[in-house]
Amino acid sequence: MKIRDPTVWMWSEALDLLERADRMQRQFFHLGAQCPSGPVWEPPVDIFETAQQFVVLAALPGVSSSGLSIVLDGGVVTVRGQRAMPAIGHNARIRSVEIPYGRFERRIELPATSLRVHEHSLADGCLTLVLHKTGAPP
């Protein structure tokens, strides 16, 4: 039987707590959100490029399409919206909150400046945004 060294265990626990605190701090107190009326979190995105288009995938579980705003300005796509706290969260004692709630905004700068939105859809918690490069060969 192996004896567990308490100093190794304590360091491991301390590092785990620090990592969780850092993750929560990044989610809820985004450095760009200085104003309380501004966005409080950014959704993660994946961006794929072909010769004709960009495809942007944004993780937005729990966000309805009616409250979603997509703005294309030159080579910058801005996705804005809000994820509301579930009703149970308002009257319950919260034991853990890892999913960010509140207003969000994600600005995505793309190298091509002549883009147009070809299609967008929100399904299974993922926004798929297809942007065609204007003037690109088909």
PDB file of N, CA, C and O in Angstrom, residues 42-113:
ATOM      1  N   GLU A  42     -17.328  36.521 -23.724  1.00  0.00           N
ATOM      2  CA  GLU A  42     -17.144  36.310 -25.156  1.00  0.00           C
ATOM      3  C   GLU A  42     -17.330  34.836 -25.463  1.00  0.00           C
ATOM      4  O   GLU A  42     -16.703  33.997 -24.814  1.00  0.00           O
ATOM      5  N   PRO A  43     -18.153  34.504 -26.452  1.00  0.00           N
ATOM      6  CA  PRO A  43     -18.280  33.097 -26.821  1.00  0.00           C
ATOM      7  C   PRO A  43     -17.034  32.628 -27.576  1.00  0.00           C
ATOM      8  O   PRO A  43     -16.436  33.398 -28.334  1.00  0.00           O
ATOM      9  N   PRO A  44     -16.645  31.367 -27.394  1.00  0.00           N
ATOM     10  CA  PRO A  44     -15.524  30.836 -28.181  1.00  0.00           C
ATOM     11  C   PRO A  44     -15.958  30.625 -29.622  1.00  0.00           C
ATOM     12  O   PRO A  44     -17.115  30.311 -29.901  1.00  0.00           O
ATOM     13  N   VAL A  45     -15.030  30.823 -30.562  1.00  0.00           N
ATOM     14  CA  VAL A  45     -15.341  30.660 -31.979  1.00  0.00           C
ATOM     15  C   VAL A  45     -14.268  29.820 -32.665  1.00  0.00           C
ATOM     16  O   VAL A  45     -13.117  29.788 -32.238  1.00  0.00           O
ATOM     17  N   ASP A  46     -14.678  29.152 -33.731  1.00  0.00           N
ATOM     18  CA  ASP A  46     -13.773  28.492 -34.663  1.00  0.00           C
ATOM     19  C   ASP A  46     -13.990  29.172 -35.999  1.00  0.00           C
ATOM     20  O   ASP A  46     -15.127  29.498 -36.358  1.00  0.00           O
ATOM     21  N   ILE A  47     -12.901  29.395 -36.749  1.00  0.00           N
ATOM     22  CA  ILE A  47     -12.997  30.065 -38.048  1.00  0.00           C
ATOM     23  C   ILE A  47     -12.296  29.196 -39.086  1.00  0.00           C
ATOM     24  O   ILE A  47     -11.151  28.799 -38.893  1.00  0.00           O
ATOM     25  N   PHE A  48     -13.004  28.918 -40.175  1.00  0.00           N
ATOM     26  CA  PHE A  48     -12.459  28.138 -41.270  1.00  0.00           C
ATOM     27  C   PHE A  48     -12.514  28.988 -42.527  1.00  0.00           C
ATOM     28  O   PHE A  48     -13.480  29.712 -42.751  1.00  0.00           O
ATOM     29  N   GLU A  49     -11.478  28.879 -43.358  1.00  0.00           N
ATOM     30  CA  GLU A  49     -11.425  29.675 -44.585  1.00  0.00           C
ATOM     31  C   GLU A  49     -11.183  28.773 -45.782  1.00  0.00           C
ATOM     32  O   GLU A  49     -10.336  27.875 -45.744  1.00  0.00           O
ATOM     33  N   THR A  50     -11.941  29.022 -46.833  1.00  0.00           N
ATOM     34  CA  THR A  50     -11.694  28.394 -48.134  1.00  0.00           C
ATOM     35  C   THR A  50     -11.402  29.533 -49.111  1.00  0.00           C
ATOM     36  O   THR A  50     -11.390  30.707 -48.724  1.00  0.00           O
ATOM     37  N   ALA A  51     -11.220  29.188 -50.368  1.00  0.00           N
ATOM     38  CA  ALA A  51     -10.944  30.223 -51.367  1.00  0.00           C
ATOM     39  C   ALA A  51     -12.128  31.164 -51.541  1.00  0.00           C
ATOM     40  O   ALA A  51     -11.957  32.342 -51.849  1.00  0.00           O
ATOM     41  N   GLN A  52     -13.361  30.666 -51.320  1.00  0.00           N
ATOM     42  CA  GLN A  52     -14.559  31.463 -51.568  1.00  0.00           C
ATOM     43  C   GLN A  52     -15.217  32.032 -50.315  1.00  0.00           C
ATOM     44  O   GLN A  52     -16.019  32.958 -50.408  1.00  0.00           O
ATOM     45  N   GLN A  53     -14.939  31.478 -49.143  1.00  0.00           N
ATOM     46  CA  GLN A  53     -15.717  31.899 -47.975  1.00  0.00           C
ATOM     47  C   GLN A  53     -14.990  31.682 -46.656  1.00  0.00           C
ATOM     48  O   GLN A  53     -13.976  30.995 -46.585  1.00  0.00           O
ATOM     49  N   PHE A  54     -15.568  32.304 -45.638  1.00  0.00           N
ATOM     50  CA  PHE A  54     -15.209  32.042 -44.248  1.00  0.00           C
ATOM     51  C   PHE A  54     -16.420  31.392 -43.596  1.00  0.00           C
ATOM     52  O   PHE A  54     -17.563  31.772 -43.875  1.00  0.00           O
ATOM     53  N   VAL A  55     -16.185  30.420 -42.747  1.00  0.00           N
ATOM     54  CA  VAL A  55     -17.241  29.825 -41.942  1.00  0.00           C
ATOM     55  C   VAL A  55     -16.850  30.042 -40.489  1.00  0.00           C
ATOM     56  O   VAL A  55     -15.755  29.647 -40.057  1.00  0.00           O
ATOM     57  N   VAL A  56     -17.737  30.708 -39.751  1.00  0.00           N
ATOM     58  CA  VAL A  56     -17.499  31.010 -38.340  1.00  0.00           C
ATOM     59  C   VAL A  56     -18.483  30.191 -37.522  1.00  0.00           C
ATOM     60  O   VAL A  56     -19.693  30.232 -37.776  1.00  0.00           O
ATOM     61  N   LEU A  57     -17.969  29.445 -36.557  1.00  0.00           N
ATOM     62  CA  LEU A  57     -18.799  28.683 -35.629  1.00  0.00           C
ATOM     63  C   LEU A  57     -18.616  29.287 -34.246  1.00  0.00           C
ATOM     64  O   LEU A  57     -17.481  29.433 -33.784  1.00  0.00           O
ATOM     65  N   ALA A  58     -19.712  29.654 -33.602  1.00  0.00           N
ATOM     66  CA  ALA A  58     -19.659  30.236 -32.258  1.00  0.00           C
ATOM     67  C   ALA A  58     -20.488  29.371 -31.304  1.00  0.00           C
ATOM     68  O   ALA A  58     -21.625  29.026 -31.625  1.00  0.00           O
ATOM     69  N   ALA A  59     -19.921  29.050 -30.160  1.00  0.00           N
ATOM     70  CA  ALA A  59     -20.626  28.249 -29.156  1.00  0.00           C
ATOM     71  C   ALA A  59     -21.552  29.157 -28.359  1.00  0.00           C
ATOM     72  O   ALA A  59     -21.097  30.020 -27.608  1.00  0.00           O
ATOM     73  N   LEU A  60     -22.869  28.974 -28.545  1.00  0.00           N
ATOM     74  CA  LEU A  60     -23.866  29.821 -27.891  1.00  0.00           C
ATOM     75  C   LEU A  60     -25.000  28.983 -27.290  1.00  0.00           C
ATOM     76  O   LEU A  60     -26.182  29.254 -27.553  1.00  0.00           O
ATOM     77  N   PRO A  61     -24.709  27.981 -26.483  1.00  0.00           N
ATOM     78  CA  PRO A  61     -25.802  27.192 -25.902  1.00  0.00           C
ATOM     79  C   PRO A  61     -26.677  28.056 -25.007  1.00  0.00           C
ATOM     80  O   PRO A  61     -26.190  28.910 -24.274  1.00  0.00           O
ATOM     81  N   GLY A  62     -27.981  27.845 -25.113  1.00  0.00           N
ATOM     82  CA  GLY A  62     -28.924  28.598 -24.289  1.00  0.00           C
ATOM     83  C   GLY A  62     -29.250  29.984 -24.798  1.00  0.00           C
ATOM     84  O   GLY A  62     -29.957  30.732 -24.142  1.00  0.00           O
ATOM     85  N   VAL A  63     -28.756  30.355 -25.966  1.00  0.00           N
ATOM     86  CA  VAL A  63     -29.021  31.676 -26.540  1.00  0.00           C
ATOM     87  C   VAL A  63     -30.072  31.510 -27.637  1.00  0.00           C
ATOM     88  O   VAL A  63     -29.929  30.669 -28.519  1.00  0.00           O
ATOM     89  N   SER A  64     -31.132  32.322 -27.573  1.00  0.00           N
ATOM     90  CA  SER A  64     -32.168  32.237 -28.601  1.00  0.00           C
ATOM     91  C   SER A  64     -31.781  33.095 -29.798  1.00  0.00           C
ATOM     92  O   SER A  64     -31.098  34.108 -29.664  1.00  0.00           O
ATOM     93  N   SER A  65     -32.232  32.687 -30.972  1.00  0.00           N
ATOM     94  CA  SER A  65     -31.893  33.429 -32.183  1.00  0.00           C
ATOM     95  C   SER A  65     -32.559  34.796 -32.218  1.00  0.00           C
ATOM     96  O   SER A  65     -32.064  35.717 -32.865  1.00  0.00           O
ATOM     97  N   SER A  66     -33.673  34.959 -31.497  1.00  0.00           N
ATOM     98  CA  SER A  66     -34.372  36.248 -31.523  1.00  0.00           C
ATOM     99  C   SER A  66     -33.562  37.358 -30.843  1.00  0.00           C
ATOM    100  O   SER A  66     -33.704  38.517 -31.194  1.00  0.00           O
ATOM    101  N   GLY A  67     -32.721  37.018 -29.911  1.00  0.00           N
ATOM    102  CA  GLY A  67     -31.920  38.026 -29.222  1.00  0.00           C
ATOM    103  C   GLY A  67     -30.513  38.146 -29.748  1.00  0.00           C
ATOM    104  O   GLY A  67     -29.663  38.778 -29.141  1.00  0.00           O
ATOM    105  N   LEU A  68     -30.255  37.559 -30.904  1.00  0.00           N
ATOM    106  CA  LEU A  68     -28.916  37.528 -31.468  1.00  0.00           C
ATOM    107  C   LEU A  68     -28.765  38.602 -32.532  1.00  0.00           C
ATOM    108  O   LEU A  68     -29.648  38.797 -33.360  1.00  0.00           O
ATOM    109  N   SER A  69     -27.650  39.312 -32.507  1.00  0.00           N
ATOM    110  CA  SER A  69     -27.368  40.352 -33.492  1.00  0.00           C
ATOM    111  C   SER A  69     -26.042  40.037 -34.180  1.00  0.00           C
ATOM    112  O   SER A  69     -25.046  39.769 -33.506  1.00  0.00           O
ATOM    113  N   ILE A  70     -26.052  40.075 -35.517  1.00  0.00           N
ATOM    114  CA  ILE A  70     -24.839  39.842 -36.304  1.00  0.00           C
ATOM    115  C   ILE A  70     -24.636  41.057 -37.192  1.00  0.00           C
ATOM    116  O   ILE A  70     -25.507  41.400 -37.997  1.00  0.00           O
ATOM    117  N   VAL A  71     -23.503  41.725 -37.027  1.00  0.00           N
ATOM    118  CA  VAL A  71     -23.206  42.927 -37.799  1.00  0.00           C
ATOM    119  C   VAL A  71     -21.899  42.712 -38.557  1.00  0.00           C
ATOM    120  O   VAL A  71     -20.899  42.310 -37.962  1.00  0.00           O
ATOM    121  N   LEU A  72     -21.918  42.981 -39.842  1.00  0.00           N
ATOM    122  CA  LEU A  72     -20.731  42.880 -40.687  1.00  0.00           C
ATOM    123  C   LEU A  72     -20.339  44.279 -41.115  1.00  0.00           C
ATOM    124  O   LEU A  72     -21.122  44.985 -41.742  1.00  0.00           O
ATOM    125  N   ASP A  73     -19.139  44.693 -40.746  1.00  0.00           N
ATOM    126  CA  ASP A  73     -18.640  46.018 -41.090  1.00  0.00           C
ATOM    127  C   ASP A  73     -17.241  45.852 -41.665  1.00  0.00           C
ATOM    128  O   ASP A  73     -16.275  45.685 -40.916  1.00  0.00           O
ATOM    129  N   GLY A  74     -17.150  45.860 -42.996  1.00  0.00           N
ATOM    130  CA  GLY A  74     -15.860  45.627 -43.641  1.00  0.00           C
ATOM    131  C   GLY A  74     -15.399  44.206 -43.357  1.00  0.00           C
ATOM    132  O   GLY A  74     -16.085  43.248 -43.647  1.00  0.00           O
ATOM    133  N   GLY A  75     -14.237  44.073 -42.763  1.00  0.00           N
ATOM    134  CA  GLY A  75     -13.694  42.758 -42.435  1.00  0.00           C
ATOM    135  C   GLY A  75     -13.928  42.358 -40.993  1.00  0.00           C
ATOM    136  O   GLY A  75     -13.272  41.454 -40.489  1.00  0.00           O
ATOM    137  N   VAL A  76     -14.848  43.034 -40.296  1.00  0.00           N
ATOM    138  CA  VAL A  76     -15.109  42.734 -38.884  1.00  0.00           C
ATOM    139  C   VAL A  76     -16.547  42.253 -38.721  1.00  0.00           C
ATOM    140  O   VAL A  76     -17.488  42.931 -39.117  1.00  0.00           O
ATOM    141  N   VAL A  77     -16.692  41.078 -38.138  1.00  0.00           N
ATOM    142  CA  VAL A  77     -18.000  40.529 -37.819  1.00  0.00           C
ATOM    143  C   VAL A  77     -18.184  40.665 -36.314  1.00  0.00           C
ATOM    144  O   VAL A  77     -17.303  40.292 -35.542  1.00  0.00           O
ATOM    145  N   THR A  78     -19.326  41.214 -35.902  1.00  0.00           N
ATOM    146  CA  THR A  78     -19.629  41.342 -34.481  1.00  0.00           C
ATOM    147  C   THR A  78     -20.890  40.549 -34.179  1.00  0.00           C
ATOM    148  O   THR A  78     -21.919  40.748 -34.826  1.00  0.00           O
ATOM    149  N   VAL A  79     -20.775  39.656 -33.216  1.00  0.00           N
ATOM    150  CA  VAL A  79     -21.911  38.843 -32.769  1.00  0.00           C
ATOM    151  C   VAL A  79     -22.237  39.293 -31.351  1.00  0.00           C
ATOM    152  O   VAL A  79     -21.366  39.290 -30.483  1.00  0.00           O
ATOM    153  N   ARG A  80     -23.503  39.721 -31.139  1.00  0.00           N
ATOM    154  CA  ARG A  80     -23.939  40.206 -29.823  1.00  0.00           C
ATOM    155  C   ARG A  80     -25.202  39.473 -29.407  1.00  0.00           C
ATOM    156  O   ARG A  80     -25.989  39.053 -30.252  1.00  0.00           O
ATOM    157  N   GLY A  81     -25.404  39.419 -28.107  1.00  0.00           N
ATOM    158  CA  GLY A  81     -26.632  38.822 -27.592  1.00  0.00           C
ATOM    159  C   GLY A  81     -26.586  38.722 -26.090  1.00  0.00           C
ATOM    160  O   GLY A  81     -25.780  39.383 -25.433  1.00  0.00           O
ATOM    161  N   GLN A  82     -27.437  37.865 -25.564  1.00  0.00           N
ATOM    162  CA  GLN A  82     -27.511  37.701 -24.120  1.00  0.00           C
ATOM    163  C   GLN A  82     -27.965  36.281 -23.797  1.00  0.00           C
ATOM    164  O   GLN A  82     -28.823  35.728 -24.481  1.00  0.00           O
ATOM    165  N   ARG A  83     -27.352  35.709 -22.775  1.00  0.00           N
ATOM    166  CA  ARG A  83     -27.813  34.430 -22.252  1.00  0.00           C
ATOM    167  C   ARG A  83     -28.350  34.715 -20.858  1.00  0.00           C
ATOM    168  O   ARG A  83     -27.623  35.179 -19.980  1.00  0.00           O
ATOM    169  N   ALA A  84     -29.642  34.442 -20.663  1.00  0.00           N
ATOM    170  CA  ALA A  84     -30.288  34.728 -19.385  1.00  0.00           C
ATOM    171  C   ALA A  84     -30.016  33.602 -18.386  1.00  0.00           C
ATOM    172  O   ALA A  84     -29.889  32.439 -18.765  1.00  0.00           O
ATOM    173  N   MET A  85     -29.946  33.994 -17.127  1.00  0.00           N
ATOM    174  CA  MET A  85     -29.824  33.014 -16.051  1.00  0.00           C
ATOM    175  C   MET A  85     -31.117  32.208 -16.013  1.00  0.00           C
ATOM    176  O   MET A  85     -32.199  32.783 -16.113  1.00  0.00           O
ATOM    177  N   PRO A  86     -31.034  30.877 -15.902  1.00  0.00           N
ATOM    178  CA  PRO A  86     -32.272  30.091 -15.814  1.00  0.00           C
ATOM    179  C   PRO A  86     -33.100  30.518 -14.612  1.00  0.00           C
ATOM    180  O   PRO A  86     -32.558  30.980 -13.600  1.00  0.00           O
ATOM    181  N   ALA A  87     -34.415  30.357 -14.700  1.00  0.00           N
ATOM    182  CA  ALA A  87     -35.311  30.790 -13.626  1.00  0.00           C
ATOM    183  C   ALA A  87     -34.943  30.169 -12.286  1.00  0.00           C
ATOM    184  O   ALA A  87     -35.042  30.826 -11.250  1.00  0.00           O
ATOM    185  N   ILE A  88     -34.488  28.948 -12.294  1.00  0.00           N
ATOM    186  CA  ILE A  88     -34.117  28.285 -11.037  1.00  0.00           C
ATOM    187  C   ILE A  88     -32.959  29.013 -10.343  1.00  0.00           C
ATOM    188  O   ILE A  88     -32.862  29.020  -9.128  1.00  0.00           O
ATOM    189  N   GLY A  89     -32.104  29.653 -11.119  1.00  0.00           N
ATOM    190  CA  GLY A  89     -30.937  30.332 -10.559  1.00  0.00           C
ATOM    191  C   GLY A  89     -31.272  31.570  -9.756  1.00  0.00           C
ATOM    192  O   GLY A  89     -30.466  32.034  -8.950  1.00  0.00           O
ATOM    193  N   HIS A  90     -32.465  32.127  -9.938  1.00  0.00           N
ATOM    194  CA  HIS A  90     -32.833  33.349  -9.231  1.00  0.00           C
ATOM    195  C   HIS A  90     -33.252  33.088  -7.789  1.00  0.00           C
ATOM    196  O   HIS A  90     -33.106  33.946  -6.928  1.00  0.00           O
ATOM    197  N   ASN A  91     -33.794  31.906  -7.518  1.00  0.00           N
ATOM    198  CA  ASN A  91     -34.304  31.614  -6.183  1.00  0.00           C
ATOM    199  C   ASN A  91     -33.557  30.488  -5.481  1.00  0.00           C
ATOM    200  O   ASN A  91     -33.973  30.049  -4.415  1.00  0.00           O
ATOM    201  N   ALA A  92     -32.479  30.017  -6.063  1.00  0.00           N
ATOM    202  CA  ALA A  92     -31.752  28.891  -5.494  1.00  0.00           C
ATOM    203  C   ALA A  92     -30.409  29.344  -4.929  1.00  0.00           C
ATOM    204  O   ALA A  92     -29.883  30.382  -5.318  1.00  0.00           O
ATOM    205  N   ARG A  93     -29.887  28.550  -4.035  1.00  0.00           N
ATOM    206  CA  ARG A  93     -28.520  28.784  -3.551  1.00  0.00           C
ATOM    207  C   ARG A  93     -27.591  28.215  -4.617  1.00  0.00           C
ATOM    208  O   ARG A  93     -27.684  27.043  -4.968  1.00  0.00           O
ATOM    209  N   ILE A  94     -26.742  29.040  -5.146  1.00  0.00           N
ATOM    210  CA  ILE A  94     -25.859  28.617  -6.239  1.00  0.00           C
ATOM    211  C   ILE A  94     -24.633  27.941  -5.652  1.00  0.00           C
ATOM    212  O   ILE A  94     -23.914  28.521  -4.853  1.00  0.00           O
ATOM    213  N   ARG A  95     -24.411  26.710  -6.064  1.00  0.00           N
ATOM    214  CA  ARG A  95     -23.263  25.934  -5.592  1.00  0.00           C
ATOM    215  C   ARG A  95     -22.080  26.044  -6.550  1.00  0.00           C
ATOM    216  O   ARG A  95     -20.945  25.979  -6.125  1.00  0.00           O
ATOM    217  N   SER A  96     -22.379  26.203  -7.814  1.00  0.00           N
ATOM    218  CA  SER A  96     -21.325  26.308  -8.818  1.00  0.00           C
ATOM    219  C   SER A  96     -21.916  26.988 -10.049  1.00  0.00           C
ATOM    220  O   SER A  96     -23.026  26.672 -10.460  1.00  0.00           O
ATOM    221  N   VAL A  97     -21.182  27.928 -10.614  1.00  0.00           N
ATOM    222  CA  VAL A  97     -21.587  28.571 -11.864  1.00  0.00           C
ATOM    223  C   VAL A  97     -20.348  28.642 -12.750  1.00  0.00           C
ATOM    224  O   VAL A  97     -19.414  29.372 -12.454  1.00  0.00           O
ATOM    225  N   GLU A  98     -20.339  27.836 -13.793  1.00  0.00           N
ATOM    226  CA  GLU A  98     -19.232  27.847 -14.742  1.00  0.00           C
ATOM    227  C   GLU A  98     -19.663  28.363 -16.108  1.00  0.00           C
ATOM    228  O   GLU A  98     -18.844  28.754 -16.909  1.00  0.00           O
ATOM    229  N   ILE A  99     -20.967  28.327 -16.377  1.00  0.00           N
ATOM    230  CA  ILE A  99     -21.489  28.829 -17.646  1.00  0.00           C
ATOM    231  C   ILE A  99     -21.702  30.329 -17.500  1.00  0.00           C
ATOM    232  O   ILE A  99     -22.379  30.762 -16.576  1.00  0.00           O
ATOM    233  N   PRO A 100     -21.131  31.138 -18.392  1.00  0.00           N
ATOM    234  CA  PRO A 100     -21.317  32.580 -18.273  1.00  0.00           C
ATOM    235  C   PRO A 100     -22.725  33.000 -18.696  1.00  0.00           C
ATOM    236  O   PRO A 100     -23.279  32.472 -19.660  1.00  0.00           O
ATOM    237  N   TYR A 101     -23.290  33.950 -17.961  1.00  0.00           N
ATOM    238  CA  TYR A 101     -24.612  34.494 -18.260  1.00  0.00           C
ATOM    239  C   TYR A 101     -24.486  36.001 -18.434  1.00  0.00           C
ATOM    240  O   TYR A 101     -23.516  36.609 -18.014  1.00  0.00           O
ATOM    241  N   GLY A 102     -25.490  36.583 -19.044  1.00  0.00           N
ATOM    242  CA  GLY A 102     -25.494  38.026 -19.255  1.00  0.00           C
ATOM    243  C   GLY A 102     -25.196  38.351 -20.705  1.00  0.00           C
ATOM    244  O   GLY A 102     -25.247  37.500 -21.592  1.00  0.00           O
ATOM    245  N   ARG A 103     -24.867  39.616 -20.930  1.00  0.00           N
ATOM    246  CA  ARG A 103     -24.618  40.104 -22.286  1.00  0.00           C
ATOM    247  C   ARG A 103     -23.249  39.655 -22.773  1.00  0.00           C
ATOM    248  O   ARG A 103     -22.294  39.603 -22.016  1.00  0.00           O
ATOM    249  N   PHE A 104     -23.192  39.340 -24.070  1.00  0.00           N
ATOM    250  CA  PHE A 104     -21.923  38.949 -24.669  1.00  0.00           C
ATOM    251  C   PHE A 104     -21.722  39.691 -25.977  1.00  0.00           C
ATOM    252  O   PHE A 104     -22.666  40.203 -26.576  1.00  0.00           O
ATOM    253  N   GLU A 105     -20.472  39.749 -26.375  1.00  0.00           N
ATOM    254  CA  GLU A 105     -20.105  40.332 -27.664  1.00  0.00           C
ATOM    255  C   GLU A 105     -18.806  39.692 -28.103  1.00  0.00           C
ATOM    256  O   GLU A 105     -17.885  39.539 -27.301  1.00  0.00           O
ATOM    257  N   ARG A 106     -18.746  39.329 -29.369  1.00  0.00           N
ATOM    258  CA  ARG A 106     -17.504  38.799 -29.927  1.00  0.00           C
ATOM    259  C   ARG A 106     -17.244  39.484 -31.253  1.00  0.00           C
ATOM    260  O   ARG A 106     -18.055  39.436 -32.172  1.00  0.00           O
ATOM    261  N   ARG A 107     -16.106  40.179 -31.312  1.00  0.00           N
ATOM    262  CA  ARG A 107     -15.676  40.845 -32.556  1.00  0.00           C
ATOM    263  C   ARG A 107     -14.643  39.951 -33.216  1.00  0.00           C
ATOM    264  O   ARG A 107     -13.674  39.555 -32.580  1.00  0.00           O
ATOM    265  N   ILE A 108     -14.870  39.662 -34.486  1.00  0.00           N
ATOM    266  CA  ILE A 108     -13.990  38.763 -35.222  1.00  0.00           C
ATOM    267  C   ILE A 108     -13.445  39.512 -36.421  1.00  0.00           C
ATOM    268  O   ILE A 108     -14.210  39.901 -37.318  1.00  0.00           O
ATOM    269  N   GLU A 109     -12.150  39.745 -36.429  1.00  0.00           N
ATOM    270  CA  GLU A 109     -11.517  40.443 -37.546  1.00  0.00           C
ATOM    271  C   GLU A 109     -11.038  39.417 -38.559  1.00  0.00           C
ATOM    272  O   GLU A 109     -10.319  38.491 -38.219  1.00  0.00           O
ATOM    273  N   LEU A 110     -11.453  39.620 -39.813  1.00  0.00           N
ATOM    274  CA  LEU A 110     -11.078  38.717 -40.892  1.00  0.00           C
ATOM    275  C   LEU A 110     -10.233  39.473 -41.901  1.00  0.00           C
ATOM    276  O   LEU A 110     -10.430  40.669 -42.103  1.00  0.00           O
ATOM    277  N   PRO A 111      -9.293  38.785 -42.569  1.00  0.00           N
ATOM    278  CA  PRO A 111      -8.386  39.496 -43.475  1.00  0.00           C
ATOM    279  C   PRO A 111      -9.059  40.087 -44.708  1.00  0.00           C
ATOM    280  O   PRO A 111      -8.634  41.109 -45.194  1.00  0.00           O
ATOM    281  N   ALA A 112     -10.105  39.459 -45.220  1.00  0.00           N
ATOM    282  CA  ALA A 112     -10.772  39.993 -46.415  1.00  0.00           C
ATOM    283  C   ALA A 112     -11.739  41.101 -46.005  1.00  0.00           C
ATOM    284  O   ALA A 112     -12.479  40.959 -45.043  1.00  0.00           O
ATOM    285  N   THR A 113     -11.725  42.215 -46.712  1.00  0.00           N
ATOM    286  CA  THR A 113     -12.617  43.316 -46.351  1.00  0.00           C
ATOM    287  C   THR A 113     -13.904  43.313 -47.160  1.00  0.00           C
ATOM    288  O   THR A 113     -14.838  44.008 -46.824  1.00  0.00           O
TER     289      THR A 113
END
